[in-house]
mmCIF file of C-alpha atoms in Angstrom:
data_model
loop_
_atom_site.group_PDB
_atom_site.id
_atom_site.type_symbol
_atom_site.label_atom_id
_atom_site.label_comp_id
_atom_site.label_asym_id
_atom_site.label_seq_id
_atom_site.Cartn_x
_atom_site.Cartn_y
_atom_site.Cartn_z
ATOM 1 C CA MET A 14 10.625 4.315 -0.891
ATOM 2 C CA GLU A 15 6.935 5.370 -1.216
ATOM 3 C CA GLN A 16 5.420 8.563 0.148
ATOM 4 C CA GLY A 17 3.710 6.731 2.518
ATOM 5 C CA GLU A 18 6.144 3.962 3.383
ATOM 6 C CA ALA A 19 8.198 6.622 4.538
ATOM 7 C CA GLU A 20 6.307 7.990 6.724
ATOM 8 C CA GLY A 21 6.179 7.126 10.556
ATOM 9 C CA ILE A 22 9.943 5.983 9.923
ATOM 10 C CA ASP A 23 13.066 7.806 11.760
ATOM 11 C CA PRO A 24 14.431 10.189 9.322
ATOM 12 C CA ARG A 25 17.997 9.207 9.904
ATOM 13 C CA VAL A 26 17.330 5.946 8.765
ATOM 14 C CA LEU A 27 15.573 7.388 5.426
ATOM 15 C CA ARG A 28 19.574 9.296 5.154
ATOM 16 C CA THR A 29 20.442 6.748 5.495
ATOM 17 C CA ARG A 30 19.527 4.212 3.151
ATOM 18 C CA ARG A 31 19.783 7.133 0.858
ATOM 19 C CA ASP A 32 22.850 7.065 0.873
ATOM 20 C CA VAL A 33 23.610 3.841 0.888
ATOM 21 C CA VAL A 34 21.344 3.171 -2.142
ATOM 22 C CA GLU A 35 23.043 6.653 -3.545
ATOM 23 C CA ALA A 36 26.933 4.766 -2.583
ATOM 24 C CA ALA A 37 26.342 1.855 -3.657
ATOM 25 C CA THR A 38 24.431 2.644 -7.160
ATOM 26 C CA ARG A 39 27.866 4.978 -8.231
ATOM 27 C CA LEU A 40 29.549 2.249 -7.380
ATOM 28 C CA PHE A 41 27.307 -0.137 -9.656
ATOM 29 C CA LEU A 42 27.539 2.096 -12.012
ATOM 30 C CA GLU A 43 31.246 3.488 -12.213
ATOM 31 C CA GLU A 44 32.678 -0.267 -11.719
ATOM 32 C CA GLY A 45 30.104 -3.175 -12.456
ATOM 33 C CA TRP A 46 28.413 -5.770 -10.388
ATOM 34 C CA ASN A 47 31.500 -7.318 -9.079
ATOM 35 C CA ALA A 48 32.452 -4.012 -7.169
ATOM 36 C CA VAL A 49 29.683 -3.467 -5.433
ATOM 37 C CA THR A 50 30.412 -5.073 -1.864
ATOM 38 C CA HIS A 51 28.914 -4.179 1.775
ATOM 39 C CA ALA A 52 32.651 -3.124 2.365
ATOM 40 C CA GLU A 53 33.241 -0.960 -0.663
ATOM 41 C CA VAL A 54 29.560 0.656 -0.386
ATOM 42 C CA ALA A 55 29.919 1.448 3.578
ATOM 43 C CA ARG A 56 33.541 2.434 2.505
ATOM 44 C CA ARG A 57 32.156 5.118 -0.043
ATOM 45 C CA SER A 58 28.853 6.211 2.000
ATOM 46 C CA GLY A 59 30.461 6.504 5.356
ATOM 47 C CA TYR A 60 27.963 3.789 7.216
ATOM 48 C CA SER A 61 29.420 0.312 8.795
ATOM 49 C CA LYS A 62 29.556 -2.598 7.139
ATOM 50 C CA VAL A 63 26.973 -3.601 10.191
ATOM 51 C CA THR A 64 24.818 -0.785 9.311
ATOM 52 C CA VAL A 65 24.596 -2.051 5.606
ATOM 53 C CA TYR A 66 23.648 -5.355 5.945
ATOM 54 C CA ALA A 67 21.340 -4.766 8.366
ATOM 55 C CA HIS A 68 19.263 -3.197 6.026
ATOM 56 C CA TRP A 69 20.824 -5.324 2.993
ATOM 57 C CA PRO A 70 22.203 -8.714 4.196
ATOM 58 C CA THR A 71 23.372 -9.769 0.722
ATOM 59 C CA ARG A 72 25.163 -8.432 -2.177
ATOM 60 C CA LEU A 73 21.633 -9.072 -4.684
ATOM 61 C CA ASP A 74 19.687 -6.579 -2.121
ATOM 62 C CA LEU A 75 22.306 -3.988 -2.197
ATOM 63 C CA VAL A 76 22.296 -4.682 -6.403
ATOM 64 C CA ARG A 77 18.586 -4.937 -7.087
ATOM 65 C CA ALA A 78 18.349 -1.218 -4.721
ATOM 66 C CA SER A 79 20.296 0.390 -7.970
ATOM 67 C CA VAL A 80 18.535 -1.161 -10.012
ATOM 68 C CA GLY A 81 16.134 -0.043 -8.344
ATOM 69 C CA ARG A 82 17.576 3.453 -8.821
ATOM 70 C CA ILE A 83 18.243 3.188 -12.035
ATOM 71 C CA CYS A 84 15.360 2.804 -13.043
ATOM 72 C CA ASP A 85 13.805 5.611 -11.237
ATOM 73 C CA ALA A 86 16.258 8.115 -12.886
ATOM 74 C CA VAL A 87 15.780 7.023 -16.825
ATOM 75 C CA ASP A 88 14.964 9.835 -18.555
ATOM 76 C CA HIS A 89 13.548 9.885 -22.265
ATOM 77 C CA PRO A 90 13.320 12.438 -24.671
ATOM 78 C CA GLU A 91 9.780 13.737 -24.638
ATOM 79 C CA PRO A 92 7.836 12.856 -27.731
ATOM 80 C CA THR A 93 7.476 14.840 -30.250
ATOM 81 C CA GLY A 94 4.125 13.367 -32.540
ATOM 82 C CA ASP A 95 6.236 12.557 -35.140
ATOM 83 C CA LEU A 96 7.238 9.158 -35.357
ATOM 84 C CA ARG A 97 10.107 8.842 -37.268
ATOM 85 C CA VAL A 98 12.044 11.755 -34.890
ATOM 86 C CA ASP A 99 10.505 10.228 -31.679
ATOM 87 C CA LEU A 100 12.381 7.172 -32.745
ATOM 88 C CA ILE A 101 15.906 8.394 -33.397
ATOM 89 C CA ALA A 102 15.926 10.959 -30.119
ATOM 90 C CA GLY A 103 14.925 8.016 -28.247
ATOM 91 C CA LEU A 104 17.746 5.365 -29.803
ATOM 92 C CA THR A 105 19.319 8.601 -29.914
ATOM 93 C CA ASP A 106 19.858 9.057 -26.386
ATOM 94 C CA PHE A 107 20.060 5.340 -25.527
ATOM 95 C CA ALA A 108 23.586 5.518 -27.534
ATOM 96 C CA GLU A 109 24.631 7.985 -25.871
ATOM 97 C CA ASP A 110 23.775 6.400 -22.582
ATOM 98 C CA LEU A 111 25.702 2.882 -24.276
ATOM 99 C CA ALA A 112 28.830 5.218 -25.244
ATOM 100 C CA ASP A 113 29.014 6.785 -21.478
ATOM 101 C CA GLY A 114 30.641 2.818 -19.892
ATOM 102 C CA HIS A 115 27.934 2.914 -17.502
ATOM 103 C CA LEU A 116 24.631 1.252 -19.014
ATOM 104 C CA ASP A 117 26.433 -1.287 -20.647
ATOM 105 C CA ARG A 118 28.284 -2.176 -16.746
ATOM 106 C CA VAL A 119 25.401 -2.511 -15.217
ATOM 107 C CA LEU A 120 22.841 -4.062 -18.729
ATOM 108 C CA GLY A 121 26.550 -6.750 -18.306
ATOM 109 C CA GLY A 122 26.487 -7.498 -15.130
ATOM 110 C CA VAL A 123 22.605 -8.392 -15.198
ATOM 111 C CA PHE A 124 23.037 -10.305 -18.308
ATOM 112 C CA GLU A 125 26.497 -12.457 -16.962
ATOM 113 C CA ARG A 126 24.472 -13.536 -13.965
ATOM 114 C CA SER A 127 20.775 -13.869 -15.861
ATOM 115 C CA GLY A 128 19.369 -17.379 -15.332
ATOM 116 C CA SER A 129 21.694 -17.332 -11.925
ATOM 117 C CA ASP A 130 18.672 -16.446 -9.541
ATOM 118 C CA PRO A 131 14.954 -15.285 -10.342
ATOM 119 C CA VAL A 132 15.593 -11.865 -8.885
ATOM 120 C CA VAL A 133 18.315 -10.861 -10.922
ATOM 121 C CA ASP A 134 15.998 -11.773 -14.099
ATOM 122 C CA GLU A 135 13.203 -9.496 -12.542
ATOM 123 C CA LEU A 136 16.060 -6.620 -12.684
ATOM 124 C CA ARG A 137 16.652 -7.672 -16.099
ATOM 125 C CA GLN A 138 13.221 -6.979 -16.866
ATOM 126 C CA GLN A 139 13.242 -4.242 -14.915
ATOM 127 C CA LEU A 140 15.527 -2.093 -16.212
ATOM 128 C CA TYR A 141 14.915 -3.645 -20.353
ATOM 129 C CA GLU A 142 10.803 -1.770 -19.560
ATOM 130 C CA ALA A 143 12.136 1.046 -17.669
ATOM 131 C CA GLY A 144 14.253 1.838 -20.726
ATOM 132 C CA THR A 145 12.530 0.739 -23.433
ATOM 133 C CA ARG A 146 8.590 2.525 -21.772
ATOM 134 C CA SER A 147 9.865 5.767 -23.953
ATOM 135 C CA LEU A 148 9.768 3.953 -27.307
ATOM 136 C CA GLU A 149 7.578 1.538 -26.754
ATOM 137 C CA ALA A 150 4.815 3.590 -26.164
ATOM 138 C CA VAL A 151 5.946 5.435 -29.253
ATOM 139 C CA LEU A 152 5.888 2.838 -31.340
ATOM 140 C CA ARG A 153 1.568 1.327 -29.754
ATOM 141 C CA ALA A 154 1.158 4.927 -30.522
ATOM 142 C CA HIS A 155 1.217 4.377 -34.726
ATOM 143 C CA LEU A 156 1.696 0.830 -35.208
ATOM 144 C CA PRO A 157 -0.620 -1.783 -35.453
ATOM 145 C CA PRO A 158 -0.012 -4.027 -31.994
ATOM 146 C CA GLU A 159 0.742 -6.926 -33.208
ATOM 147 C CA ASP A 160 4.097 -4.932 -35.045
ATOM 148 C CA VAL A 161 5.181 -2.861 -31.613
ATOM 149 C CA GLU A 162 7.030 -5.887 -29.937
ATOM 150 C CA SER A 163 9.665 -7.269 -33.140
ATOM 151 C CA SER A 164 9.465 -2.802 -33.891
ATOM 152 C CA LEU A 165 10.904 -1.986 -30.470
ATOM 153 C CA ALA A 166 13.351 -5.617 -30.644
ATOM 154 C CA LEU A 167 14.379 -4.960 -34.381
ATOM 155 C CA LEU A 168 15.348 -0.906 -33.195
ATOM 156 C CA VAL A 169 17.167 -2.389 -29.420
ATOM 157 C CA GLY A 170 18.936 -4.798 -30.441
ATOM 158 C CA GLY A 171 19.850 -2.583 -33.264
ATOM 159 C CA VAL A 172 21.514 -0.407 -31.510
ATOM 160 C CA LEU A 173 22.509 -2.208 -28.812
ATOM 161 C CA VAL A 174 24.974 -4.721 -31.372
ATOM 162 C CA ARG A 175 26.363 -1.759 -32.151
ATOM 163 C CA GLY A 176 27.466 -0.159 -29.375
ATOM 164 C CA VAL A 177 28.520 -2.900 -27.048
ATOM 165 C CA PHE A 178 28.818 -6.074 -29.491
ATOM 166 C CA GLN A 179 30.456 -4.156 -32.624
ATOM 167 C CA ALA A 180 32.259 -1.692 -30.106
ATOM 168 C CA ARG A 181 31.283 1.096 -32.690
ATOM 169 C CA PRO A 182 29.228 4.092 -30.715
ATOM 170 C CA PRO A 183 26.083 4.034 -33.100
ATOM 171 C CA SER A 184 25.696 7.517 -34.735
ATOM 172 C CA ARG A 185 23.267 8.988 -35.792
ATOM 173 C CA ALA A 186 22.999 8.614 -39.412
ATOM 174 C CA PHE A 187 23.127 4.477 -38.696
ATOM 175 C CA VAL A 188 20.627 4.967 -35.851
ATOM 176 C CA GLU A 189 17.999 7.374 -38.228
ATOM 177 C CA ASP A 190 18.947 3.688 -40.287
ATOM 178 C CA LEU A 191 17.829 2.100 -38.569
ATOM 179 C CA VAL A 192 14.703 3.565 -37.944
ATOM 180 C CA ASP A 193 14.248 4.185 -41.245
ATOM 181 C CA ARG A 194 14.488 0.166 -42.100
ATOM 182 C CA VAL A 195 11.754 -0.508 -39.470
ATOM 183 C CA ILE A 196 9.443 1.892 -39.942
ATOM 184 C CA ALA A 197 9.618 1.674 -44.196
ATOM 185 C CA PRO A 198 6.290 0.618 -46.203
ATOM 186 C CA GLY A 199 6.068 -2.347 -47.079
ATOM 187 C CA ARG A 200 8.679 -3.718 -44.604
ATOM 188 C CA ARG A 201 8.813 -7.100 -43.780
ATOM 189 C CA LYS A 202 6.782 -9.109 -41.173
ATOM 190 C CA VAL A 203 9.353 -10.310 -38.493
ATOM 191 C CA ILE A 204 7.930 -13.050 -36.344
#
């Protein structure tokens, strides 16, 4: 909630919203989409189901609030200005987020429901943009504009495939090799 929106709202309502969204977000990260129910969020937050339903009428409303909180909390490594160093740091950070198991539960729930509801598709896009914002900025600072999108897809896709689909944590050596292959001079153009 923006500062301007918070002005004039009863502090108890703000506290309730904060507590419920925090409980829903922890539940989403720990157990995934299916665990986020009004009853469980109410139990974990210490508020009644009636209160939770009053502010978030649907499960999707709770998930949307959780995704917003997750995206707000995204913390990327500070860029140094060195393309290779910054890409390795950003991808290593992403790989660690996948390895801790929280991010794959969030992404899995969103991927599973993609195409089922425009709100879910917006959540998928929101997660992608928040997660790749720093890497994209690094690429934009160093590569021609026409190379940014495909390079970003190769980098993020490589780490995602290794960590989620192959169920092998992307090692630093893997990340370095991936970065080197993407930024290598004279690499084939990807369309």
